[in-house]
Coordinates of C-alpha atoms in Angstrom, one line a residue:
Chain A
X1 CA -62.5 -50.6 16.4
X2 CA -65.1 -50.9 13.5
X3 CA -63.4 -49.9 10.2
X4 CA -65.4 -48.1 7.4
X5 CA -64.0 -47.3 4.0
X6 CA -60.0 -47.1 3.8
X7 CA -58.7 -43.6 3.2
X8 CA -55.4 -42.7 1.3
X9 CA -53.5 -39.6 0.2
X10 CA -53.2 -39.1 -3.4
X11 CA -51.9 -35.6 -3.6
X12 CA -49.5 -33.2 -1.6
X13 CA -48.5 -29.7 -1.8
X14 CA -46.2 -27.3 0.0
X15 CA -45.1 -23.7 -0.1
X16 CA -41.7 -22.6 0.9
X17 CA -42.3 -21.7 4.7
X18 CA -40.7 -18.4 5.8
X19 CA -42.2 -15.0 5.1
X20 CA -45.1 -15.0 2.7
X21 CA -45.4 -12.2 -0.1
X22 CA -48.8 -13.1 -1.1
X23 CA -52.2 -12.5 0.6
X24 CA -53.5 -15.3 3.0
X25 CA -55.9 -17.0 0.5
X26 CA -53.3 -16.9 -2.1
X27 CA -51.0 -18.9 0.2
X28 CA -53.6 -21.4 0.8
X29 CA -54.3 -21.7 -3.1
X30 CA -50.4 -22.0 -3.8
X31 CA -50.3 -25.4 -1.8
X32 CA -53.7 -26.6 -2.8
X33 CA -53.0 -26.3 -6.4
X34 CA -49.7 -28.2 -6.1
X35 CA -51.5 -31.0 -4.2
X36 CA -54.5 -31.0 -6.7
X37 CA -51.9 -31.1 -9.6
X38 CA -50.1 -33.8 -7.8
X39 CA -53.2 -35.9 -7.7
X40 CA -54.2 -35.0 -11.1
X41 CA -57.4 -33.3 -10.0
X42 CA -58.7 -30.5 -12.4
X43 CA -60.5 -27.7 -10.9
X44 CA -63.7 -26.2 -12.5
X45 CA -66.9 -28.5 -13.6
X46 CA -66.5 -32.1 -12.7
X47 CA -63.5 -31.7 -10.3
X48 CA -64.7 -34.3 -8.1
X49 CA -63.7 -32.8 -4.8
X50 CA -66.4 -33.2 -2.3
X51 CA -65.0 -31.6 0.8
X52 CA -62.5 -29.0 1.6
X53 CA -61.1 -28.5 5.1
X54 CA -59.0 -25.4 5.9
X55 CA -56.8 -25.5 9.0
X56 CA -55.7 -22.3 10.7
X57 CA -55.3 -21.3 14.2
X58 CA -54.8 -17.6 13.6
X59 CA -56.4 -16.3 10.5
X60 CA -59.1 -14.6 12.3
X61 CA -56.9 -12.8 14.9
X62 CA -54.0 -12.2 12.7
X63 CA -55.2 -11.7 9.3
X64 CA -58.8 -10.7 10.2
X65 CA -60.3 -13.3 7.8
X66 CA -63.1 -15.7 8.8
X67 CA -65.2 -18.2 6.8
X68 CA -62.0 -18.7 4.7
X69 CA -62.7 -22.1 3.7
X70 CA -65.7 -20.9 1.7
X71 CA -63.5 -18.2 0.0
X72 CA -60.9 -20.9 -0.8
X73 CA -63.4 -23.3 -2.4
X74 CA -64.6 -20.4 -4.6
X75 CA -61.2 -19.1 -5.4
X76 CA -60.0 -22.5 -6.3
X77 CA -63.2 -23.1 -8.6
X78 CA -64.2 -26.1 -6.5
X79 CA -67.9 -25.2 -5.9
X80 CA -70.0 -26.6 -4.9
X81 CA -67.7 -28.6 -2.6
X82 CA -68.6 -28.7 1.2
X83 CA -66.3 -26.5 3.3
X84 CA -65.3 -25.8 6.8
X85 CA -62.4 -24.0 8.7
X86 CA -60.9 -26.0 11.4
X87 CA -59.2 -24.4 14.4
X88 CA -57.5 -26.6 17.0
X89 CA -54.6 -24.6 18.0
X90 CA -51.2 -25.8 16.6
X91 CA -52.8 -29.2 16.1
X92 CA -55.4 -27.8 13.6
X93 CA -53.7 -29.4 10.6
X94 CA -53.8 -33.0 11.8
X95 CA -57.3 -32.3 13.1
X96 CA -58.4 -31.3 9.7
X97 CA -57.0 -34.7 8.3
X98 CA -58.6 -36.4 10.9
X99 CA -62.1 -34.8 9.9
X100 CA -61.5 -35.3 6.2
X101 CA -60.6 -39.1 7.2
X102 CA -63.9 -39.5 9.1
X103 CA -66.0 -37.7 6.2
X104 CA -64.6 -40.1 3.6
X105 CA -64.6 -43.2 5.8
X106 CA -68.0 -42.8 6.7
X107 CA -69.1 -42.6 3.2
X108 CA -70.1 -39.1 3.2
X109 CA -67.8 -38.2 0.5
X110 CA -65.0 -39.7 -1.8
X111 CA -62.5 -36.8 -2.1
X112 CA -61.4 -34.2 0.3
X113 CA -58.8 -31.6 0.0
X114 CA -57.2 -30.3 3.4
X115 CA -55.2 -27.1 3.4
X116 CA -53.4 -26.0 6.4
X117 CA -52.1 -22.5 6.2
X118 CA -50.8 -19.6 8.6
X119 CA -49.5 -16.3 8.0
X120 CA -48.1 -15.1 11.4
X121 CA -45.2 -12.7 10.2
X122 CA -47.8 -10.0 9.5
X123 CA -47.4 -9.2 13.3
X124 CA -44.4 -8.6 15.5
X125 CA -42.8 -11.4 17.2
X126 CA -44.4 -10.2 20.4
X127 CA -47.9 -10.2 19.2
X128 CA -47.2 -13.5 17.6
X129 CA -46.1 -15.0 21.0
X130 CA -49.3 -13.5 22.7
X131 CA -51.5 -14.7 20.0
X132 CA -50.1 -18.0 20.6
X133 CA -50.4 -17.9 24.3
X134 CA -54.3 -17.3 24.0
X135 CA -54.7 -20.8 23.8
X136 CA -53.3 -21.3 27.4
X137 CA -55.7 -21.4 30.4
X138 CA -57.5 -18.2 30.5
X139 CA -57.5 -17.9 34.3
X140 CA -54.7 -19.9 35.6
X141 CA -52.1 -19.2 32.9
X142 CA -52.6 -16.5 30.3
X143 CA -53.3 -13.5 32.7
X144 CA -49.9 -14.3 34.4
X145 CA -48.0 -13.7 31.5
X146 CA -47.2 -17.3 30.7
X147 CA -46.3 -18.1 27.2
X148 CA -45.5 -21.2 25.2
X149 CA -41.7 -20.5 25.3
X150 CA -41.9 -20.0 29.1
X151 CA -43.7 -23.3 29.6
X152 CA -41.2 -25.1 27.2
X153 CA -38.5 -23.4 29.5
X154 CA -39.9 -24.8 32.6
X155 CA -40.5 -28.2 31.2
X156 CA -36.9 -28.6 29.8
X157 CA -35.6 -27.8 33.2
X158 CA -37.6 -30.5 34.9
X159 CA -36.6 -33.0 32.0
X160 CA -32.9 -32.1 32.5
X161 CA -33.1 -32.4 36.1
X162 CA -34.9 -35.9 36.0
X163 CA -33.1 -37.5 33.1
X164 CA -30.0 -35.8 32.6
X165 CA -30.6 -34.1 29.3
X166 CA -28.0 -31.5 28.7
X167 CA -28.0 -28.2 26.5
X168 CA -25.7 -30.0 24.3
X169 CA -28.3 -32.9 23.7
X170 CA -30.9 -30.1 22.6
X171 CA -28.2 -28.7 20.3
X172 CA -27.4 -32.0 18.7
X173 CA -31.2 -32.4 17.9
X174 CA -31.1 -28.6 16.4
X175 CA -28.0 -29.5 14.2
X176 CA -29.6 -32.6 12.9
X177 CA -32.8 -30.9 12.1
X178 CA -31.1 -27.8 10.4
X179 CA -29.0 -30.3 8.4
X180 CA -32.3 -32.1 7.1
X181 CA -33.9 -28.8 6.3
X182 CA -31.1 -28.1 3.9
X183 CA -32.5 -30.7 1.7
X184 CA -36.0 -29.7 1.8
X185 CA -36.9 -27.0 -0.6
X186 CA -39.8 -26.0 1.5
X187 CA -37.9 -25.3 4.8
X188 CA -37.7 -21.9 6.4
X189 CA -34.3 -21.9 7.7
X190 CA -31.4 -22.5 5.4
X191 CA -28.6 -22.5 7.9
X192 CA -26.6 -25.3 9.5
X193 CA -25.5 -24.3 13.2
X194 CA -22.1 -25.8 14.3
X195 CA -22.4 -27.7 17.4
X196 CA -19.2 -26.4 18.9
X197 CA -20.0 -22.9 18.2
X198 CA -23.5 -22.7 19.6
X199 CA -22.6 -24.9 22.7
X200 CA -18.9 -23.9 23.5
X201 CA -17.9 -20.8 21.7
X202 CA -16.8 -17.9 24.1
X203 CA -19.6 -16.1 22.2
X204 CA -22.3 -18.5 22.5
X205 CA -24.5 -16.3 24.6
X206 CA -24.5 -13.7 22.0
X207 CA -25.2 -15.7 18.8
X208 CA -27.1 -18.4 20.6
X209 CA -28.8 -16.5 23.6
X210 CA -31.3 -17.8 26.2
X211 CA -35.0 -17.3 25.1
X212 CA -36.5 -19.0 28.0
X213 CA -33.6 -20.4 29.9
X214 CA -32.5 -23.4 29.5
X215 CA -33.7 -23.0 25.8
X216 CA -31.7 -21.1 23.7
X217 CA -32.4 -19.4 20.3
X218 CA -31.3 -22.5 18.3
X219 CA -33.7 -24.8 20.6
X220 CA -36.9 -23.0 19.4
X221 CA -38.8 -22.9 16.2
X222 CA -38.9 -19.8 14.1
X223 CA -42.2 -17.8 13.3
X224 CA -43.1 -18.8 9.8
X225 CA -45.8 -18.1 7.3
X226 CA -46.7 -21.0 5.0
X227 CA -49.1 -23.6 3.7
X228 CA -49.3 -27.4 3.0
X229 CA -52.1 -29.3 1.4
X230 CA -53.2 -33.0 0.9
X231 CA -55.8 -34.7 -1.3
X232 CA -57.5 -37.6 0.3
X233 CA -59.7 -40.2 -1.1
X234 CA -61.4 -43.4 -0.7
X235 CA -59.0 -46.2 -1.3
X236 CA -61.9 -47.7 -3.6
X237 CA -61.8 -44.7 -6.0
X238 CA -58.0 -44.3 -5.9
X239 CA -57.6 -45.3 -9.3
X240 CA -59.1 -41.9 -10.5
X241 CA -55.8 -40.1 -9.6
X242 CA -52.3 -40.0 -10.9
X243 CA -50.4 -41.0 -7.8
X244 CA -50.8 -44.2 -6.1
X245 CA -52.3 -43.6 -2.6
X246 CA -50.4 -43.6 0.8
X247 CA -52.9 -45.2 3.0
X248 CA -53.8 -43.5 6.4
X249 CA -53.7 -46.6 8.6
X250 CA -54.0 -45.1 11.8
X251 CA -55.3 -41.9 13.6
X252 CA -55.2 -41.3 17.2
X253 CA -56.1 -38.3 19.3
X254 CA -56.1 -37.5 23.1
X255 CA -56.4 -34.6 25.3
X256 CA -55.0 -33.6 28.8
X257 CA -55.6 -30.9 31.4
X258 CA -55.9 -27.5 30.1
X259 CA -53.8 -26.1 32.9
X260 CA -50.4 -27.7 32.8
X261 CA -49.9 -27.3 36.7
X262 CA -52.9 -29.8 37.1
X263 CA -51.1 -32.8 35.4
X264 CA -50.3 -35.6 37.8
X265 CA -46.7 -36.1 36.2
X266 CA -45.4 -32.6 34.8
X267 CA -42.9 -34.4 32.9
X268 CA -45.0 -36.7 30.9
X269 CA -46.6 -35.8 27.6
X270 CA -49.7 -38.1 28.5
X271 CA -51.8 -37.0 25.4
X272 CA -49.0 -37.8 23.0
X273 CA -48.6 -41.1 24.5
X274 CA -52.4 -41.9 24.3
X275 CA -52.6 -40.4 20.8
X276 CA -50.0 -42.6 19.4
X277 CA -51.4 -45.6 21.3
X278 CA -54.6 -45.1 19.5
X279 CA -53.1 -44.6 16.1
X280 CA -51.0 -47.8 16.5
X281 CA -53.9 -49.6 17.7
X282 CA -56.0 -48.6 14.8
X283 CA -53.3 -49.4 12.3
X284 CA -52.2 -52.7 13.8
X285 CA -48.7 -51.5 13.8
X286 CA -46.3 -50.7 16.8
X287 CA -43.4 -48.2 17.2
X288 CA -41.1 -50.9 15.9
X289 CA -42.7 -50.9 12.6
X290 CA -42.1 -47.2 12.0
X291 CA -39.4 -46.2 9.5
X292 CA -39.8 -42.4 9.9
X293 CA -41.5 -39.9 12.1
X294 CA -42.4 -36.2 12.1
X295 CA -42.6 -35.1 15.7
X296 CA -43.7 -31.5 16.8
X297 CA -40.4 -30.0 17.9
X298 CA -41.7 -26.5 18.5
X299 CA -39.3 -26.7 21.2
X300 CA -36.4 -29.2 20.9
X301 CA -37.0 -30.8 24.3
X302 CA -40.5 -31.9 22.9
X303 CA -38.7 -34.0 20.0
X304 CA -36.8 -35.8 22.7
X305 CA -39.8 -36.5 25.1
X306 CA -42.2 -37.3 22.3
X307 CA -39.7 -39.9 20.7
X308 CA -40.2 -41.5 24.2
X309 CA -43.8 -41.1 24.4
X310 CA -44.5 -42.7 21.0
X311 CA -42.5 -45.7 22.0
X312 CA -39.2 -45.4 20.1
X313 CA -37.2 -45.3 23.3
X314 CA -37.7 -45.9 26.9
X315 CA -38.6 -42.9 29.0
X316 CA -35.5 -40.9 30.0
X317 CA -33.6 -42.4 27.1
X318 CA -34.6 -40.2 24.2
X319 CA -31.5 -38.1 24.6
X320 CA -29.1 -40.9 24.6
X321 CA -30.7 -42.0 21.2
X322 CA -29.8 -38.6 20.0
X323 CA -26.3 -38.9 21.1
X324 CA -26.0 -42.4 19.3
X325 CA -27.3 -40.7 16.2
X326 CA -30.3 -43.2 16.3
X327 CA -32.8 -40.2 15.1
X328 CA -30.5 -39.1 12.1
X329 CA -31.4 -40.3 8.6
X330 CA -29.6 -43.6 8.3
X331 CA -30.1 -44.2 12.0
X332 CA -32.5 -46.5 13.8
X333 CA -35.7 -44.2 13.5
X334 CA -35.0 -41.0 11.4
X335 CA -36.9 -38.2 13.0
X336 CA -38.0 -34.9 11.4
X337 CA -36.4 -35.5 8.1
X338 CA -38.1 -32.4 6.7
X339 CA -36.1 -30.2 9.4
X340 CA -39.0 -30.4 11.7
X341 CA -40.7 -27.4 13.2
X342 CA -37.3 -26.1 14.3
X343 CA -35.9 -25.7 10.9
X344 CA -38.5 -26.3 8.2
X345 CA -40.7 -23.7 10.1
X346 CA -43.9 -23.8 12.1
X347 CA -46.8 -21.8 10.6
X348 CA -49.2 -23.2 13.1
X349 CA -52.4 -24.3 11.1
X350 CA -49.9 -25.7 8.4
X351 CA -47.7 -27.8 10.5
X352 CA -50.0 -30.9 11.0
X353 CA -50.6 -31.1 7.4
X354 CA -46.9 -30.4 6.6
X355 CA -45.9 -33.3 8.7
X356 CA -48.1 -35.8 6.6
X357 CA -46.7 -34.1 3.4
X358 CA -43.3 -35.2 4.5
X359 CA -44.3 -38.6 5.4
X360 CA -46.2 -39.1 2.2
X361 CA -43.0 -38.0 0.2
X362 CA -40.8 -40.3 2.3
X363 CA -43.2 -43.2 1.7
X364 CA -43.3 -42.4 -2.1
X365 CA -39.6 -42.1 -2.3
X366 CA -39.7 -38.6 -3.3
X367 CA -37.8 -37.1 -0.4
X368 CA -34.7 -36.6 -2.4
X369 CA -31.6 -35.7 -0.4
X370 CA -33.4 -36.6 2.9
X371 CA -34.8 -39.8 1.7
X372 CA -35.1 -42.6 4.2
X373 CA -34.5 -45.6 2.0
X374 CA -37.2 -48.2 2.1
X375 CA -39.6 -46.4 4.3
X376 CA -42.9 -48.2 4.5
X377 CA -44.6 -46.7 7.6
X378 CA -44.3 -43.3 9.2
X379 CA -46.1 -41.4 12.1
X380 CA -46.7 -37.8 12.8
X381 CA -47.4 -36.2 16.0
X382 CA -49.0 -32.7 16.1
X383 CA -49.2 -31.1 19.4
X384 CA -51.7 -28.6 20.4
X385 CA -51.6 -26.3 23.4
X386 CA -48.7 -27.3 25.8
X387 CA -49.7 -31.0 25.0
X388 CA -53.3 -30.8 25.9
X389 CA -54.7 -31.8 22.5
X390 CA -52.5 -34.1 20.4
X391 CA -53.3 -35.8 17.1
X392 CA -51.0 -38.6 15.8
X393 CA -51.3 -40.1 12.2
X394 CA -49.7 -43.3 10.9
X395 CA -49.2 -43.5 7.1
X396 CA -48.5 -46.7 5.4
X397 CA -47.2 -47.5 1.8
X398 CA -49.4 -50.1 0.1
X399 CA -47.6 -53.2 -1.2
X400 CA -46.4 -52.8 -4.8
Chain B
X1 CA -14.3 30.2 -4.1
X2 CA -12.7 31.6 -1.0
X3 CA -16.1 33.0 0.0
X4 CA -17.8 29.7 -0.5
X5 CA -15.1 27.8 1.3
X6 CA -15.4 30.4 4.3
X7 CA -19.4 30.0 4.3
X8 CA -18.8 26.2 4.2
X9 CA -16.6 26.3 7.2
X10 CA -19.0 28.3 9.0
X11 CA -21.7 25.8 8.4
X12 CA -19.6 22.8 9.6
X13 CA -19.8 21.6 13.1
X14 CA -16.7 21.7 15.2
X15 CA -15.4 18.2 15.5
X16 CA -14.2 16.5 18.4
X17 CA -11.3 14.2 18.6
X18 CA -13.0 10.8 19.3
X19 CA -11.2 7.7 20.1
X20 CA -11.4 5.0 17.3
X21 CA -13.4 1.8 17.6
X22 CA -11.3 -1.3 17.5
X23 CA -12.5 -3.7 14.9
X24 CA -13.7 -7.2 16.2
X25 CA -15.2 -10.3 14.7
X26 CA -17.8 -12.7 16.1
X27 CA -18.3 -16.3 15.0
X28 CA -21.8 -16.9 13.9
X29 CA -23.6 -20.0 14.7
X30 CA -22.9 -21.2 11.0
X31 CA -19.4 -20.6 11.3
X32 CA -19.4 -17.2 9.3
X33 CA -17.2 -14.4 10.6
X34 CA -19.0 -11.4 11.4
X35 CA -16.6 -8.5 11.4
X36 CA -17.5 -5.2 13.0
X37 CA -15.5 -2.2 12.3
X38 CA -15.9 1.7 12.1
X39 CA -16.4 3.4 8.9
X40 CA -14.7 6.5 7.7
X41 CA -16.4 9.4 6.0
X42 CA -15.4 8.3 2.4
X43 CA -17.2 5.0 3.0
X44 CA -20.4 6.6 3.4
X45 CA -21.6 6.7 -0.3
X46 CA -21.4 2.9 -0.4
X47 CA -23.0 2.6 3.0
X48 CA -26.0 4.7 1.7
X49 CA -26.4 2.5 -1.4
X50 CA -26.7 -0.6 1.1
X51 CA -29.8 0.8 2.9
X52 CA -31.3 2.6 0.1
X53 CA -33.6 -0.2 -1.0
X54 CA -35.1 -0.6 2.5
X55 CA -36.5 2.9 2.5
X56 CA -39.7 1.8 1.2
X57 CA -40.2 -1.4 3.5
X58 CA -43.0 -0.7 5.8
X59 CA -42.8 -4.0 7.9
X60 CA -40.9 -3.8 10.9
X61 CA -40.4 -0.1 10.5
X62 CA -37.5 -0.6 8.0
X63 CA -38.7 2.5 5.9
X64 CA -38.3 4.8 8.9
X65 CA -34.9 3.4 10.3
X66 CA -33.4 3.3 6.8
X67 CA -34.6 6.7 5.7
X68 CA -33.5 8.3 9.0
X69 CA -30.2 6.4 9.0
X70 CA -29.8 7.6 5.3
X71 CA -30.1 11.2 6.2
X72 CA -27.9 10.9 9.2
X73 CA -25.2 9.1 7.4
X74 CA -25.6 11.9 4.7
X75 CA -25.3 14.7 7.3
X76 CA -22.2 13.1 8.6
X77 CA -20.5 12.8 5.0
X78 CA -21.6 16.3 4.2
X79 CA -20.5 17.8 7.6
X80 CA -23.8 18.6 9.1
X81 CA -23.9 16.4 12.1
X82 CA -21.5 16.7 14.9
X83 CA -19.3 13.9 16.2
X84 CA -21.1 11.1 14.4
X85 CA -19.8 7.6 13.8
X86 CA -20.9 4.4 12.0
X87 CA -20.1 0.9 12.7
X88 CA -20.3 -1.4 9.8
X89 CA -21.1 -5.3 10.1
X90 CA -19.8 -7.5 7.3
X91 CA -19.7 -11.1 6.5
X92 CA -17.3 -12.3 3.8
X93 CA -17.0 -8.6 2.8
X94 CA -20.8 -8.0 2.4
X95 CA -22.5 -5.4 4.4
X96 CA -25.0 -7.1 6.6
X97 CA -25.7 -4.2 9.0
X98 CA -25.0 -0.7 10.1
X99 CA -25.2 1.1 13.6
X100 CA -24.7 4.7 14.0
X101 CA -24.9 7.4 16.9
X102 CA -23.0 10.5 18.1
X103 CA -21.2 11.7 21.0
X104 CA -23.0 14.7 22.7
X105 CA -20.2 15.5 25.0
X106 CA -17.6 13.6 26.6
X107 CA -20.1 12.0 29.2
X108 CA -23.2 11.4 27.0
X109 CA -23.8 9.3 23.8
X110 CA -26.7 9.4 21.6
X111 CA -27.7 6.2 19.8
X112 CA -29.4 6.8 16.4
X113 CA -30.2 3.8 14.5
X114 CA -29.1 0.1 14.0
X115 CA -30.3 -1.6 11.1
X116 CA -29.8 -5.4 10.0
X117 CA -29.7 -5.9 6.3
X118 CA -29.3 -9.9 6.6
X119 CA -31.9 -11.4 8.9
X120 CA -31.6 -14.7 11.0
X121 CA -28.2 -14.1 12.9
X122 CA -29.1 -11.4 15.4
X123 CA -27.1 -9.0 13.4
X124 CA -29.0 -6.0 14.8
X125 CA -28.5 -7.1 18.4
X126 CA -24.8 -7.8 18.0
X127 CA -24.5 -4.3 16.3
X128 CA -26.3 -2.5 19.0
X129 CA -24.1 -4.0 21.5
X130 CA -21.0 -3.1 19.6
X131 CA -22.4 0.5 19.5
X132 CA -22.9 0.6 23.3
X133 CA -19.5 -1.0 23.7
X134 CA -17.9 2.0 21.6
X135 CA -19.7 4.6 24.0
X136 CA -18.8 3.1 27.1
X137 CA -15.5 1.1 26.6
X138 CA -13.9 3.1 23.9
X139 CA -15.3 6.8 24.3
X140 CA -15.5 6.2 28.1
X141 CA -19.0 7.7 28.4
X142 CA -21.4 7.5 31.4
X143 CA -24.6 7.0 29.5
X144 CA -26.4 6.8 26.2
X145 CA -29.7 8.0 25.2
X146 CA -31.9 5.7 23.3
X147 CA -35.1 5.7 21.5
X148 CA -36.8 2.8 19.7
X149 CA -39.0 3.0 16.5
X150 CA -40.0 -0.5 16.2
X151 CA -41.5 -3.0 18.7
X152 CA -38.3 -5.2 17.8
X153 CA -36.1 -2.3 18.8
X154 CA -38.2 -1.8 22.1
X155 CA -37.7 -5.4 23.0
X156 CA -34.1 -5.6 22.1
X157 CA -33.1 -2.5 23.8
X158 CA -35.4 -1.1 26.3
X159 CA -36.6 -4.3 27.9
X160 CA -33.4 -6.7 27.5
X161 CA -31.1 -4.1 28.8
X162 CA -33.6 -2.8 31.3
X163 CA -33.1 0.8 30.2
X164 CA -33.9 3.5 32.6
X165 CA -36.7 5.6 31.3
X166 CA -36.0 9.4 31.3
X167 CA -38.7 11.0 29.4
X168 CA -38.0 14.4 30.3
X169 CA -34.8 14.1 28.3
X170 CA -35.3 14.9 24.7
X171 CA -33.5 12.7 22.3
X172 CA -32.8 14.2 18.9
X173 CA -35.1 11.8 17.1
X174 CA -38.3 13.5 17.4
X175 CA -39.0 13.7 20.9
X176 CA -40.1 9.9 21.4
X177 CA -39.8 8.7 24.9
X178 CA -36.1 8.5 25.7
X179 CA -34.6 5.8 27.6
X180 CA -31.0 5.6 29.1
X181 CA -28.5 3.0 29.2
X182 CA -26.2 3.7 32.0
X183 CA -22.8 2.5 32.7
X184 CA -24.0 0.3 35.5
X185 CA -26.5 -1.3 33.3
X186 CA -24.0 -1.8 30.6
X187 CA -21.7 -3.5 33.0
X188 CA -24.5 -5.7 34.2
X189 CA -25.6 -6.8 30.7
X190 CA -22.6 -6.7 28.4
X191 CA -21.4 -10.3 29.2
X192 CA -24.5 -11.7 27.8
X193 CA -24.8 -9.3 24.9
X194 CA -21.5 -8.2 23.6
X195 CA -19.2 -10.6 22.1
X196 CA -16.3 -10.6 19.7
X197 CA -12.5 -11.1 19.5
X198 CA -9.6 -8.8 18.8
X199 CA -7.4 -8.3 16.8
X200 CA -9.1 -9.1 13.4
X201 CA -6.7 -10.8 11.1
X202 CA -5.4 -8.4 8.7
X203 CA -6.8 -10.6 5.7
X204 CA -10.2 -10.7 7.2
X205 CA -10.3 -6.9 8.0
X206 CA -9.2 -6.3 4.3
X207 CA -12.1 -8.3 3.1
X208 CA -14.5 -6.7 5.3
X209 CA -13.6 -3.3 4.0
X210 CA -14.6 -4.4 0.5
X211 CA -18.3 -3.3 1.5
X212 CA -19.9 -5.6 -1.1
X213 CA -23.5 -4.4 -1.4
X214 CA -26.1 -7.3 -0.9
X215 CA -27.4 -8.7 -4.1
X216 CA -30.9 -9.4 -2.3
X217 CA -32.9 -8.5 0.9
X218 CA -35.1 -11.0 2.6
X219 CA -37.1 -7.9 3.4
X220 CA -37.9 -7.3 -0.2
X221 CA -39.4 -10.4 -2.1
X222 CA -38.0 -10.5 -5.4
X223 CA -35.4 -7.8 -5.1
X224 CA -32.3 -8.3 -7.1
X225 CA -29.6 -5.7 -7.1
X226 CA -28.3 -6.8 -10.7
X227 CA -31.5 -8.1 -12.1

C-alpha cells in the first residue's frame, strides 16, 4: 500500500463516562479542551487546527442536534477549521480517526481534532435500545423487534454450543474488566462484581438476571454518556506540540452483510478479522507484536471472539485464554485495560476514540494503576452494527 | 384536649393487624449485604429525609415518585392512610431504597411506590419483589394492584411480571391504568425475581436500622448532604 505522510497522536482527552450533567456540546468541549491542552494547542487566533471531526451516532435522534461539528468549532474558537460530523454507528469514533488520518496523510491538512461524544441517558433505556437497533436491517431485522442484545444473546448461544464457552467464562471477562475500570478515572462503573456471587450465589438470578439469555446483566455494557478526543498531526510537524507523538501505524476497516442471517458462518466476525488483517498489513506488524488491546466488548462474548479474530488466539480458544489469565494486565496480551465498554461504558460515538485514548496512554506510560509495562504497540477494534462495519487501529510508540 | 383527642380519633382510619415482614438480606454482586426490613411508624421522619432531595429530579420521574411517596409516608405517619407499610433497603446501614403499599382488604393489596436511591445494583427491582413477597407470602393475599409512573417501572413490573391489565379497576394513584399481579403470576416469577436469606444476623439488622441518610445521590449531580 503506498504510504503518504505519517500521522501521530499528540493529545488525548476523556470525560468521565456515566451520566452527563452538561449539554451535549459542552460535553464535547470538555474532552476536546483536555486533548488540546495535552497537545499544547491554544485555541483562538493561530491555533493551527485545520480540521475537526465529530463522531456521533445519536446526536440527531437523541439530542435533536445536527451540524454539531460546526457548532463545536465555533464554541472551541477554532474557526475557520474545516468541520464534519461523522456517523458510522458505534464505529463512528474510529471512523472519524480514520478520516482524520486520511486528511493529514493526503497532505490536505497538518493537524486535526477528533471528538467522539454521545449523550444517551437523556432517554429511557427502552428508547436507547430502540435507537441503537435502528442500525439493524430495516426490513429483515428491525421490524421484527430484533435488538442488539437479542443478537448478542443468539450469537453467544451459538458460540457456547460450538466452542464450549460457559457463562462463567463471560463472568471472568466481566470481573477482569471491572477490576481494570477501578483504575481508570474515566470509567462509568466503579464496582467489582465477585465471580462466585454472580455465577454461583443462590440469588444470582436476582442480582445478575438474564438480559438476553444466556447473557446476564454483568455480561452487557451499560448505557453511558461521555466524550473522548484526540489531536492528530503529521509526524513531520510533531515538534510543534508538547507531547511526543504516538504513531498511527495501521488502520483497517471492513464490512459484512447488513442482515446477520445472510452470513455464511454465523459464529464468525469476518469484518473484525479483515479489518485487523488490513491494519496489520499496513503497519507491518502482526498480532504477536501487540502489547495491549482495546476490543469492542459491548457484550462480553465479543471480547472473546474478537480476541480470536484479531489473531491473539486460535478460533475457539479465546475463552481458554481468559481462564488462564492471558488477557489480564500482566498476562500474555492484556485486553481492555480501560475497563472496556463493559465497565468503562459505551457512549457510542465516543467509544472508538476512547479506545485510542487508552492505547495512547498505555504507550506513553500514563495509564497509572492499569499500566502495561513496556507497551510499544496496541490495537483497537471498534465494532459497528452487529459486526457489519468494523474499524481497527494500530498505534505504535516511536523509538526513544 | 379531650375534645381534640376525640376529634383526632375520628379522623384516624381503623387499623388492621397485619402480619409483619420478616427481614432478609441479599448479597449483591460486589459482596455488599442488602438488608430489607419493615419500617415502624417512628422511622418515617428519617425515611422522608432520605427521599426529600429527589422530589425535584425530573429524570426518570423521580420527582413524582419521591413526592408521592413522601406524602404517602407522611399520611401513614400522621394516621391518614389505612393499613400502609414501608419496606426499607439498606446497605451498611445506609438507606438505598424504599417500597411502600397498603392492604386494601385481606385478599387485595395495593402497591404504591418503589424508589431506588442508589443506582446500579437493581435495588428497585429487588425491593419491588420484596413488596410482592410481603403481599403474597406474608399477608396471604390473592392479588396486588399496581400502576407505573415511569417507563422503567412499566418495564420492570408490567412486562417482566406479565401483569394482567385490569383497566376497569381504579387504583388509588390517580386512575392511571391498573395492572394486577395475581398469586399465579407471582408463583411463576418469584424464583427469578425474589431473593434473600433469613434470618438476618442480629448485628447486620442492628446496623441496617441505623438508617444512615445518603451523602450523595447519583441522580443529583453535585449534591452533598453535608456540603
